[in-house]
CSV table of C-alpha atoms in Angstrom, one decimal:
chain,number,residue,atom,x,y,z
A,1,MET,CA,56.9,-38.6,7.7
A,2,ILE,CA,54.0,-37.5,7.6
A,3,ALA,CA,52.7,-41.0,8.8
A,4,LEU,CA,55.7,-41.1,11.9
A,5,ARG,CA,53.5,-37.7,12.7
A,6,ARG,CA,50.3,-39.6,12.9
A,7,PHE,CA,51.8,-42.6,14.9
A,8,SER,CA,53.0,-39.9,17.7
A,9,ASN,CA,50.2,-37.7,17.4
A,10,PRO,CA,46.9,-39.6,16.4
A,11,THR,CA,44.6,-36.7,15.4
A,12,LEU,CA,47.2,-35.5,12.0
A,13,PRO,CA,45.6,-35.8,9.2
A,14,SER,CA,46.5,-38.3,6.9
A,15,ALA,CA,48.2,-37.9,4.0
A,16,GLY,CA,44.5,-38.3,2.0
A,17,GLU,CA,43.1,-35.4,3.9
A,18,LEU,CA,46.4,-33.3,3.3
A,19,GLU,CA,45.9,-33.9,-0.2
A,20,ALA,CA,41.5,-32.8,-0.1
A,21,ARG,CA,42.1,-30.4,2.6
A,22,SER,CA,44.7,-28.3,0.2
A,23,GLN,CA,43.1,-29.3,-2.7
A,24,ARG,CA,39.7,-26.6,-1.7
A,25,LEU,CA,41.8,-24.6,0.0
A,26,ALA,CA,43.4,-24.0,-4.0
A,27,LYS,CA,39.4,-23.6,-5.4
A,28,ILE,CA,38.5,-20.9,-2.7
A,29,PHE,CA,41.4,-19.1,-3.7
A,30,GLN,CA,40.7,-19.6,-7.6
A,31,GLU,CA,36.6,-18.3,-7.3
A,32,HIS,CA,37.6,-15.6,-4.3
A,33,ALA,CA,41.0,-14.0,-4.9
A,34,ALA,CA,39.8,-11.5,-6.8
A,35,PHE,CA,36.7,-10.8,-4.6
A,36,VAL,CA,39.4,-10.2,-1.3
A,37,TRP,CA,41.4,-8.1,-3.0
A,38,ARG,CA,39.0,-6.2,-4.7
A,39,SER,CA,37.5,-5.8,-1.0
A,40,LEU,CA,40.9,-4.8,0.5
A,41,ARG,CA,41.8,-2.2,-1.9
A,42,ARG,CA,38.4,-0.9,-1.8
A,43,MET,CA,39.1,-0.5,2.8
A,44,GLY,CA,41.8,1.6,1.5
A,45,ILE,CA,45.6,-0.6,1.3
A,46,ALA,CA,47.3,1.2,-0.6
A,47,PRO,CA,48.6,-0.5,-4.2
A,48,ALA,CA,51.8,-1.8,-2.8
A,49,ASP,CA,50.2,-3.9,-0.1
A,50,LEU,CA,47.1,-5.3,-1.3
A,51,GLU,CA,49.3,-8.9,-2.2
A,52,ASP,CA,50.3,-9.5,0.8
A,53,ALA,CA,47.8,-8.4,3.0
A,54,THR,CA,45.4,-11.3,-0.2
A,55,GLN,CA,48.0,-13.6,1.0
A,56,GLU,CA,47.6,-12.7,4.5
A,57,VAL,CA,43.3,-13.2,4.4
A,58,PHE,CA,44.4,-16.5,3.0
A,59,ILE,CA,47.0,-17.8,5.4
A,60,VAL,CA,43.9,-17.0,7.4
A,61,VAL,CA,41.7,-19.3,5.8
A,62,HIS,CA,43.9,-21.9,6.0
A,63,LYS,CA,44.6,-21.8,9.0
A,64,ARG,CA,40.6,-21.2,9.5
A,65,LEU,CA,38.8,-23.4,7.7
A,66,GLU,CA,37.8,-26.4,10.2
A,67,GLN,CA,36.3,-23.4,12.0
A,68,TYR,CA,33.8,-22.5,9.0
A,69,GLU,CA,30.7,-23.7,8.8
A,70,GLU,CA,28.8,-24.2,5.5
A,71,ARG,CA,26.2,-22.6,7.3
A,72,ALA,CA,27.7,-19.1,6.5
A,73,SER,CA,28.3,-17.7,3.4
A,74,MET,CA,32.1,-18.5,2.1
A,75,ARG,CA,32.3,-14.5,0.8
A,76,SER,CA,30.6,-12.9,4.4
A,77,TRP,CA,33.5,-15.0,6.1
A,78,LEU,CA,36.2,-13.6,3.9
A,79,TYR,CA,35.0,-10.3,4.5
A,80,ALA,CA,35.0,-10.6,8.0
A,81,ILE,CA,38.5,-11.6,7.0
A,82,CYS,CA,39.6,-9.3,5.4
A,83,MET,CA,37.8,-6.8,7.7
A,84,ARG,CA,40.5,-7.4,10.5
A,85,VAL,CA,43.7,-8.1,8.0
A,86,GLY,CA,42.7,-4.5,6.0
A,87,SER,CA,42.8,-3.0,9.8
A,88,ARG,CA,46.0,-5.0,11.1
A,89,GLN,CA,47.4,-3.6,7.7
A,90,ARG,CA,46.6,0.2,7.4
A,91,ARG,CA,47.8,0.3,11.5
A,92,SER,CA,51.1,-1.6,9.9
A,93,ALA,CA,51.6,0.7,7.6
A,94,SER,CA,50.7,4.1,8.9
A,95,ARG,CA,53.9,3.2,11.0
A,96,ARG,CA,56.2,2.2,8.8
A,97,ARG,CA,55.8,4.5,5.8
A,98,GLU,CA,57.5,7.8,6.7
A,99,GLU,CA,55.0,10.4,4.3
A,100,VAL,CA,51.6,10.4,5.6
A,101,VAL,CA,49.2,9.9,2.3
A,102,ALA,CA,46.2,12.7,2.8
A,103,GLU,CA,44.3,11.0,0.2
A,104,PRO,CA,43.5,8.8,-1.5
A,105,PRO,CA,45.9,7.0,-4.1
A,106,GLU,CA,44.4,7.9,-7.4
A,107,LEU,CA,42.9,5.3,-9.1
A,108,VAL,CA,44.9,3.2,-11.5
A,109,VAL,CA,44.8,1.7,-14.2
A,110,GLN,CA,46.0,-1.2,-15.2
A,111,PRO,CA,48.5,-0.7,-18.2
A,112,GLU,CA,47.0,-4.1,-19.6
A,113,GLN,CA,43.4,-3.3,-19.2
A,114,GLN,CA,42.9,-0.3,-22.4
A,115,VAL,CA,40.7,1.9,-20.8
A,116,GLY,CA,39.2,4.3,-23.2
A,117,VAL,CA,39.9,8.3,-21.6
A,118,GLU,CA,36.5,8.8,-21.4
A,119,GLN,CA,35.0,5.0,-19.7
A,120,ARG,CA,37.9,6.3,-17.1
A,121,GLU,CA,36.6,9.9,-16.9
A,122,SER,CA,33.5,8.1,-15.7
A,123,LEU,CA,35.2,5.7,-13.3
A,124,GLN,CA,36.4,8.8,-11.6
A,125,GLN,CA,32.7,11.0,-11.5
A,126,LEU,CA,31.9,7.4,-10.0
A,127,HIS,CA,34.6,6.9,-7.4
A,128,ARG,CA,33.5,10.9,-6.1
A,129,MET,CA,30.0,9.1,-6.3
A,130,LEU,CA,30.6,6.8,-3.7
A,131,GLU,CA,32.7,9.4,-1.8
A,132,THR,CA,30.2,11.3,-1.2
A,133,LEU,CA,28.4,8.6,0.8
A,134,PRO,CA,29.3,8.0,4.7
A,135,GLU,CA,32.4,5.0,4.6
A,136,LYS,CA,29.1,2.5,6.5
A,137,GLN,CA,26.6,3.2,4.1
A,138,ARG,CA,29.5,3.2,0.7
A,139,THR,CA,29.9,-0.3,2.6
A,140,VAL,CA,27.2,-1.7,2.2
A,141,PHE,CA,25.7,-0.1,-0.5
A,142,VAL,CA,29.0,-1.9,-2.8
A,143,LEU,CA,28.9,-5.1,-0.8
A,144,TYR,CA,25.1,-5.4,-2.7
A,145,GLU,CA,24.7,-3.4,-6.0
A,146,VAL,CA,28.5,-4.5,-6.8
A,147,GLU,CA,29.9,-7.3,-5.2
A,148,HIS,CA,25.5,-8.7,-5.4
A,149,MET,CA,26.0,-10.0,-2.6
A,150,ASN,CA,21.8,-10.4,-0.4
A,151,ILE,CA,21.5,-8.7,3.0
A,152,SER,CA,21.9,-11.3,5.4
A,153,GLU,CA,25.4,-12.2,3.8
A,154,ILE,CA,26.4,-8.4,3.7
A,155,ALA,CA,24.8,-8.5,7.7
A,156,GLU,CA,27.0,-11.6,8.3
A,157,ALA,CA,30.2,-10.1,7.2
A,158,LEU,CA,30.1,-6.4,9.4
A,159,GLY,CA,28.5,-8.0,12.5
A,160,CYS,CA,25.4,-6.1,12.3
A,161,PRO,CA,21.6,-6.8,12.7
A,162,GLN,CA,19.9,-7.2,8.7
A,163,GLN,CA,17.6,-4.3,9.9
A,164,THR,CA,21.3,-2.3,9.7
A,165,ALA,CA,22.3,-2.9,6.9
A,166,TYR,CA,19.2,-2.8,5.0
A,167,ALA,CA,19.0,1.0,6.8
A,168,ARG,CA,22.0,1.7,5.8
A,169,LEU,CA,22.0,0.1,2.2
A,170,HIS,CA,18.1,2.2,1.6
A,171,LYS,CA,19.8,6.0,3.0
A,172,ALA,CA,23.4,4.9,0.4
A,173,ARG,CA,20.6,4.1,-2.4
A,174,GLU,CA,18.9,7.4,-1.8
A,175,ARG,CA,22.0,9.2,-1.8
A,176,VAL,CA,23.6,7.5,-4.7
A,177,ARG,CA,20.1,8.2,-6.7
A,178,ILE,CA,20.5,12.2,-6.4
A,179,GLU,CA,23.8,12.3,-7.5
A,180,LEU,CA,23.1,9.6,-10.5
A,181,SER,CA,20.2,12.0,-11.6
A,182,ARG,CA,22.7,14.9,-10.6
A,183,ALA,CA,25.8,13.9,-13.2
A,184,ARG,CA,22.8,13.0,-16.1
A,185,LEU,CA,21.2,15.7,-15.6
A,186,LEU,CA,23.1,18.4,-16.4
A,187,GLY,CA,25.9,16.5,-18.1
A,188,ASN,CA,26.8,13.3,-20.4
A,189,PHE,CA,27.7,10.8,-17.1
A,190,LEU,CA,27.5,7.2,-18.0
B,1,MET,CA,12.0,-16.7,26.7
B,2,LYS,CA,11.9,-12.9,25.4
B,3,THR,CA,15.7,-13.7,24.0
B,4,ARG,CA,14.5,-16.2,21.8
B,5,THR,CA,11.4,-13.8,20.3
B,6,THR,CA,13.8,-10.4,19.8
B,7,ARG,CA,16.3,-13.4,17.9
B,8,THR,CA,14.2,-15.0,15.4
B,9,SER,CA,12.5,-11.5,14.7
B,10,ARG,CA,16.2,-10.5,14.2
B,11,ARG,CA,15.9,-13.3,11.4
B,12,LYS,CA,13.1,-12.4,9.4
B,13,PRO,CA,15.0,-11.9,5.8
B,14,VAL,CA,14.3,-8.2,4.7
B,15,SER,CA,12.9,-7.9,1.4
B,16,GLU,CA,15.3,-6.7,-0.5
B,17,PRO,CA,14.8,-4.0,-2.8
B,18,ALA,CA,16.4,-4.8,-6.5
B,19,ARG,CA,19.4,-3.4,-8.0
B,20,LEU,CA,19.3,-0.3,-9.4
B,21,SER,CA,21.9,-1.5,-12.2
B,22,GLN,CA,18.9,-3.9,-12.5
B,23,GLN,CA,17.1,-0.5,-14.4
B,24,ASP,CA,20.1,0.4,-15.9
B,25,ALA,CA,22.2,-0.9,-18.2
B,26,ALA,CA,25.0,1.7,-18.1
B,27,LEU,CA,25.2,1.3,-14.7
B,28,GLU,CA,25.7,-2.5,-14.8
B,29,ARG,CA,29.1,-1.4,-17.1
B,30,ALA,CA,30.3,1.2,-15.1
B,31,TRP,CA,30.2,-1.4,-12.3
B,32,LEU,CA,31.9,-4.1,-14.1
B,33,ALA,CA,33.9,-1.1,-15.2
B,34,LEU,CA,34.6,-0.4,-11.8
B,35,GLN,CA,35.2,-4.2,-10.8
B,36,ASP,CA,37.3,-4.7,-13.2
B,37,SER,CA,39.6,-1.4,-12.7
B,38,GLN,CA,40.0,-2.4,-8.8
B,39,ALA,CA,41.1,-6.6,-10.1
B,40,PRO,CA,44.1,-8.0,-9.7
B,41,SER,CA,46.2,-8.2,-12.5
B,42,SER,CA,46.9,-11.7,-14.1
B,43,ALA,CA,50.6,-11.9,-13.0
B,44,GLU,CA,50.0,-10.8,-9.3
B,45,LEU,CA,47.2,-13.4,-9.3
B,46,GLU,CA,50.0,-16.1,-10.1
B,47,ARG,CA,52.2,-15.3,-8.3
B,48,MET,CA,50.0,-15.1,-5.2
B,49,ARG,CA,48.5,-19.2,-6.4
B,50,GLN,CA,52.2,-20.4,-6.3
B,51,ARG,CA,53.5,-18.7,-3.2
B,52,LEU,CA,50.0,-20.0,-1.1
B,53,SER,CA,49.7,-23.3,-2.5
B,54,ILE,CA,53.0,-24.3,-0.6
B,55,VAL,CA,50.9,-22.6,2.3
B,56,PHE,CA,48.4,-24.7,1.5
B,57,GLU,CA,50.2,-27.6,1.8
B,58,SER,CA,50.9,-28.1,5.0
B,59,PRO,CA,49.0,-29.2,8.0
B,60,ALA,CA,46.6,-26.5,9.1
B,61,PRO,CA,48.0,-25.6,13.3
B,62,GLN,CA,46.1,-26.9,15.9
B,63,SER,CA,44.6,-24.7,17.9
B,64,GLY,CA,44.7,-25.9,21.6
B,65,ALA,CA,42.6,-28.0,23.8
B,66,LEU,CA,41.4,-25.4,26.1
B,67,LEU,CA,40.0,-23.5,22.6
B,68,ARG,CA,38.6,-26.9,20.5
B,69,LEU,CA,37.1,-27.4,24.3
B,70,ALA,CA,35.5,-24.2,24.3
B,71,ARG,CA,34.4,-24.3,20.5
B,72,GLY,CA,32.7,-28.1,21.1
B,73,PRO,CA,29.4,-28.9,22.5
B,74,ALA,CA,30.1,-28.3,25.7
B,75,GLY,CA,31.5,-24.7,25.7
B,76,LYS,CA,29.2,-24.1,23.4
B,77,LEU,CA,26.2,-25.2,26.4
B,78,LEU,CA,27.9,-22.9,28.5
B,79,ALA,CA,28.1,-20.6,26.7
B,80,SER,CA,24.1,-20.4,26.1
B,81,VAL,CA,24.0,-20.8,30.3
B,82,VAL,CA,25.9,-17.9,30.0
B,83,VAL,CA,23.3,-15.4,28.2
B,84,VAL,CA,20.4,-17.4,29.6
B,85,ALA,CA,21.5,-16.5,32.9
B,86,SER,CA,21.9,-12.6,32.2
B,87,ALA,CA,19.0,-12.1,30.0
B,88,ILE,CA,16.9,-13.3,33.5
B,89,ALA,CA,18.8,-11.2,35.2
B,90,VAL,CA,17.9,-8.6,33.4
B,91,LEU,CA,14.8,-9.1,32.7
B,92,ARG,CA,14.3,-9.0,36.6
B,93,VAL,CA,15.2,-5.7,36.6
B,94,PRO,CA,12.5,-3.2,36.4
B,95,PRO,CA,12.5,-1.0,33.5
B,96,PRO,CA,12.3,3.1,34.8
B,97,ARG,CA,8.8,4.6,34.7
B,98,ALA,CA,9.4,7.0,32.0
B,99,ALA,CA,10.6,4.4,29.6
B,100,ARG,CA,7.0,2.1,30.3
B,101,ASP,CA,4.9,5.3,29.5
B,102,VAL,CA,6.8,6.9,26.2
B,103,SER,CA,5.2,6.6,23.0
B,104,MET,CA,0.9,4.9,23.7
B,105,PRO,CA,-0.8,6.9,21.5
B,106,GLU,CA,1.2,5.9,18.7
B,107,GLN,CA,0.4,1.9,19.3
B,108,PRO,CA,-2.9,1.5,17.0
B,109,LEU,CA,-1.5,3.5,14.1
B,110,VAL,CA,1.6,1.0,13.1
B,111,ALA,CA,-0.7,-2.2,14.3
B,112,ALA,CA,-2.8,-0.4,11.4
B,113,ALA,CA,-0.7,0.9,8.4
B,114,PRO,CA,1.9,-0.7,7.7
B,115,ARG,CA,5.1,0.7,7.0
B,116,GLU,CA,6.3,0.5,3.5
B,117,THR,CA,2.4,0.9,1.6
B,118,SER,CA,2.0,4.2,-0.9
B,119,ILE,CA,0.0,6.5,0.7
B,120,SER,CA,-3.1,6.2,-2.1
B,121,ALA,CA,-2.9,2.2,-0.2
B,122,ILE,CA,-3.2,3.9,3.3
B,123,THR,CA,-5.8,6.2,1.9
B,124,SER,CA,-8.7,4.0,1.1
B,125,GLN,CA,-7.6,1.5,4.0
B,126,VAL,CA,-8.1,4.9,6.5
B,127,GLU,CA,-11.1,5.5,4.8
B,128,GLN,CA,-12.6,1.9,4.9
B,129,LEU,CA,-11.9,1.5,8.9
B,130,PRO,CA,-14.4,1.9,10.7
B,131,THR,CA,-14.7,4.0,13.8
B,132,PRO,CA,-14.7,2.0,17.0
B,133,ALA,CA,-12.2,-1.0,15.0
B,134,PRO,CA,-9.2,0.7,16.8
B,135,ARG,CA,-11.2,0.3,19.8
B,136,GLU,CA,-11.4,-3.9,20.0
B,137,VAL,CA,-7.9,-4.2,19.2
B,138,VAL,CA,-6.8,-1.6,21.8
B,139,HIS,CA,-9.7,-3.9,23.8
B,140,VAL,CA,-8.1,-7.3,23.5
B,141,PRO,CA,-4.7,-6.9,25.1
B,142,ALA,CA,-6.5,-5.6,27.9
B,143,SER,CA,-9.4,-8.1,27.9
B,144,GLU,CA,-6.0,-10.8,28.4
B,145,GLU,CA,-4.1,-9.1,30.3
B,146,ALA,CA,-6.9,-9.0,33.1
B,147,ALA,CA,-8.0,-12.4,32.5
B,148,HIS,CA,-4.7,-13.1,32.7
B,149,ALA,CA,-4.3,-11.4,36.6
B,150,ALA,CA,-7.8,-13.1,37.3
B,151,THR,CA,-6.3,-16.9,36.8
B,152,HIS,CA,-3.6,-16.9,38.2
B,153,ASN,CA,-4.6,-14.1,40.3
B,154,VAL,CA,-0.7,-11.9,40.7
B,155,LYS,CA,-0.7,-8.6,39.8
B,156,PRO,CA,0.9,-8.1,36.3
B,157,ARG,CA,4.2,-8.5,36.0
B,158,ARG,CA,6.4,-5.5,35.2
B,159,THR,CA,8.3,-6.9,32.4
B,160,ASP,CA,4.7,-7.6,30.8
B,161,VAL,CA,3.6,-3.9,31.1
B,162,HIS,CA,6.5,-3.6,29.2
B,163,THR,CA,5.6,-6.0,26.0
B,164,HIS,CA,1.5,-5.2,25.5
B,165,ALA,CA,2.4,-1.4,25.5
B,166,ALA,CA,-1.3,-1.0,24.8
B,167,PRO,CA,-3.5,-1.4,27.9
B,168,ARG,CA,-2.3,1.7,28.5
B,169,VAL,CA,-4.7,3.6,26.1
B,170,THR,CA,-7.8,2.1,27.6
B,171,GLU,CA,-9.4,5.0,27.1
B,172,PRO,CA,-11.7,5.0,23.8
B,173,THR,CA,-11.5,9.0,23.1
B,174,LEU,CA,-8.0,8.6,22.6
B,175,ALA,CA,-8.4,6.1,20.3
B,176,ARG,CA,-11.0,7.9,18.5
B,177,ALA,CA,-9.3,11.0,18.4
B,178,ALA,CA,-5.7,9.3,16.6
B,179,VAL,CA,-8.5,7.6,13.8
B,180,GLU,CA,-10.3,11.3,13.3
B,181,GLU,CA,-6.4,12.8,12.7
B,182,ARG,CA,-5.9,10.1,10.2
B,183,THR,CA,-8.5,10.6,8.5
B,184,ALA,CA,-8.4,14.3,8.5
B,185,VAL,CA,-5.0,13.4,7.0
B,186,ALA,CA,-7.0,10.6,4.3
B,187,ARG,CA,-9.2,13.3,3.3
B,188,ALA,CA,-7.0,16.1,2.6
B,189,LEU,CA,-4.3,13.4,0.7
B,190,ARG,CA,-7.2,13.0,-1.5
B,191,ALA,CA,-8.2,15.9,-1.8
B,192,GLU,CA,-4.6,17.2,-3.7
B,193,MET,CA,-4.0,13.4,-5.1
B,194,PRO,CA,-6.3,12.7,-8.9
B,195,THR,CA,-8.3,9.3,-8.6
B,196,ASP,CA,-6.4,8.3,-11.3
B,197,ALA,CA,-3.4,8.6,-10.3
B,198,ALA,CA,-0.1,7.5,-12.8
B,199,PRO,CA,2.6,5.8,-10.4
B,200,SER,CA,4.6,5.4,-12.7
B,201,VAL,CA,6.9,7.6,-14.8
B,202,PRO,CA,6.1,7.3,-17.9
B,203,GLY,CA,2.4,7.7,-17.0
B,204,ALA,CA,3.2,11.0,-15.5
B,205,VAL,CA,4.8,11.9,-18.8
B,206,ALA,CA,1.7,11.1,-20.8
B,207,ALA,CA,-0.4,12.4,-18.2
B,208,THR,CA,1.0,16.3,-18.8
B,209,THR,CA,1.3,15.6,-22.5
B,210,ARG,CA,-2.0,14.7,-22.5
B,211,ALA,CA,-3.4,18.2,-22.6
B,212,ALA,CA,-2.3,21.4,-21.4
B,213,SER,CA,-5.1,22.7,-19.5
B,214,GLU,CA,-5.4,19.8,-17.2
B,215,PRO,CA,-4.2,20.9,-13.9
B,216,LEU,CA,-0.5,19.7,-12.6
B,217,VAL,CA,-1.1,17.4,-9.8
B,218,ASN,CA,-1.2,15.0,-13.1
B,219,ALA,CA,2.6,15.0,-13.1
B,220,ALA,CA,3.3,15.4,-9.7
B,221,THR,CA,1.3,12.5,-7.1
B,222,PRO,CA,3.0,12.1,-4.1
B,223,PRO,CA,4.8,8.7,-5.3
B,224,LEU,CA,7.0,11.1,-7.9
B,225,ASP,CA,10.3,11.3,-6.2
B,226,GLU,CA,12.2,14.8,-6.9
B,227,ALA,CA,15.0,12.3,-9.3
B,228,THR,CA,12.8,10.6,-11.2
B,229,LEU,CA,10.9,14.7,-11.6
B,230,LEU,CA,13.3,16.3,-12.8
B,231,GLU,CA,14.6,13.7,-15.2
B,232,GLY,CA,11.2,13.4,-17.1
B,233,ALA,CA,10.8,17.8,-17.5
B,234,ARG,CA,15.1,17.1,-18.6
B,235,ARG,CA,13.2,13.6,-21.4
B,236,LEU,CA,10.3,16.1,-22.4
B,237,ALA,CA,12.8,19.2,-22.7
B,238,ALA,CA,13.1,18.7,-26.6
B,239,SER,CA,9.8,17.4,-27.7
B,240,ASP,CA,7.5,19.3,-25.4
B,241,PRO,CA,8.9,22.8,-23.7
B,242,ASP,CA,5.7,23.4,-21.9
B,243,ALA,CA,5.5,20.2,-20.6
B,244,SER,CA,8.7,20.6,-19.1
B,245,LEU,CA,8.2,23.5,-17.8
B,246,ARG,CA,5.3,22.5,-16.1
B,247,LEU,CA,7.0,19.7,-14.4
B,248,LEU,CA,10.0,22.0,-13.2
B,249,ALA,CA,7.7,24.3,-11.2
B,250,GLU,CA,6.0,21.0,-10.0
B,251,HIS,CA,9.4,20.3,-9.3
B,252,LYS,CA,9.5,24.3,-8.1
B,253,ARG,CA,6.7,23.8,-6.1
B,254,ARG,CA,7.7,20.8,-3.8
B,255,PHE,CA,10.5,20.5,-3.3
B,256,ARG,CA,11.8,24.0,-3.7
B,257,HIS,CA,15.4,24.0,-1.4
B,258,GLY,CA,15.6,20.2,-2.4
B,259,MET,CA,18.8,18.3,-3.0
B,260,LEU,CA,18.5,19.4,-6.8
B,261,GLY,CA,17.1,22.6,-6.2
B,262,PRO,CA,20.4,24.5,-8.8
B,263,GLU,CA,20.4,21.1,-11.2
B,264,ARG,CA,16.6,22.7,-11.8
B,265,GLU,CA,17.6,26.1,-11.7
B,266,VAL,CA,20.1,25.1,-14.8
B,267,LEU,CA,17.4,23.7,-16.8
B,268,ALA,CA,14.7,25.8,-16.7
B,269,ILE,CA,17.7,27.9,-17.4
B,270,GLU,CA,18.6,26.9,-20.4
B,271,LEU,CA,15.1,25.6,-21.6
B,272,LEU,CA,14.2,28.9,-21.1
B,273,ARG,CA,17.2,30.9,-23.5
B,274,SER,CA,16.9,27.8,-26.4
B,275,LEU,CA,12.5,29.2,-25.9
B,276,SER,CA,14.3,32.5,-27.1
B,277,ARG,CA,12.1,33.5,-23.4
B,278,LYS,CA,15.5,35.7,-23.2
B,279,GLU,CA,13.8,38.2,-20.2
B,280,GLU,CA,12.4,35.6,-18.1
B,281,ALA,CA,15.7,33.3,-18.4
B,282,SER,CA,17.4,36.3,-16.6
B,283,VAL,CA,14.9,36.9,-14.3
B,284,ARG,CA,15.3,33.6,-13.3
B,285,LEU,CA,19.5,33.0,-13.7
B,286,GLN,CA,19.2,36.7,-11.3
B,287,GLU,CA,17.0,34.8,-8.6
B,288,PHE,CA,19.8,31.6,-9.5
B,289,ARG,CA,22.2,33.8,-8.3
B,290,ARG,CA,20.9,35.0,-5.3
B,291,GLU,CA,19.7,31.8,-3.9
B,292,TYR,CA,22.9,29.5,-4.6
B,293,PRO,CA,25.9,32.0,-4.9
B,294,GLY,CA,29.0,30.5,-5.9
B,295,SER,CA,27.6,27.6,-7.4
B,296,VAL,CA,29.3,25.8,-9.2
B,297,TYR,CA,26.8,25.7,-12.6
B,298,SER,CA,27.3,30.3,-12.6
B,299,THR,CA,30.7,29.7,-15.4
B,300,ARG,CA,28.1,27.0,-16.7
B,301,LEU,CA,25.1,29.5,-16.7
B,302,ARG,CA,27.1,32.8,-18.1
B,303,HIS,CA,26.8,32.9,-21.8
């Protein structure tokens, strides 16, 4: 079947090429699915929609794999796709839902992760701390500190100059340091 | 030409600060917990993997021939031609007069002092700097410009004025005034700062514990920021309450209305209470209530 189609259209890939491509895609999925999921989640995608959104990102990857140039970092590229898919998903979600969720969804802890009450509290404290940051600063901060991406990768993912990314990171770090010591000075945080 | 220089400067790698969690094991654990709490479950992952594997096996949809052409080398060439042409068009438009005259005297300052140096480094640099040096710095581009104008026998282009901002500041008095001002600032800083300034927290803390009579400036040299100062005070609270109180006083002097002002007061009041200095504690509590009415710490300080 593929051979026939290939005969009529010589630009179509051969069976071997297809196989190699699907294996490469599977590998990308395996390595980066959790990163994509987390990123979408931080962009405010509702937990119920995360599965759809993650799949959508990888369908875009499947369509555009040839346009991805090796010089760019895979995670930067994926994050840029996440931003586009995320904003589309949020738009359609807000149209679909009847009730508007004013508050960001409560931190949902998976039942399989037996997290102690203490740790859950400190996680919520961490969330509150991150929420004090303006959105752009928070994005850069989380990508740098939590996801361990480089400044250049972050700048590429967000489509901004490195200096901008660095300035946001700097401001966010200052603020987090203040918040951290505030929590530690008077409580038993972390 | 100009577009190329701006692009390379943008690509210049930015030095990356060490991650906060590198020095902080508790924070590292917290980040990992955060990652875990936001991760998909293994069931969700498996479900997505199975569905996507069917998608991955199909060939990628072919994009249109025009799109492919635009993404090919010919398209890139066309795009770069457009970019260069528009850049030339922009450069030919003379910048407004006001924009050219802005902030000229600041030029030698920027050239002499890098942004990220500590104050002591700046002061030493400033003092080593001979007074006529900035005048030379100022004059070099000017003479270059003159030579350029002489050899080419043309008026200097407007864009040149924009890039070499320094030639405007040809009056030596201006440069000398800037240098004098900086030396004065440096002297003032030097006066405030002892020579054996301790840059790190443990050093600073050791400096305060060394002798009670020593001036407190030791503990709070300019590099110490608000948070570090208070954390030092908290750490010393149990072992050396006097040093801790001095650090708190230092914080109050330097960051009276800082972001951690309420925290400083709570620490001080609790420390005074633990030392049975009830009078001082209650005075400070009243001050606290006046300064931060409706603070979340009010209930904590009630008993």
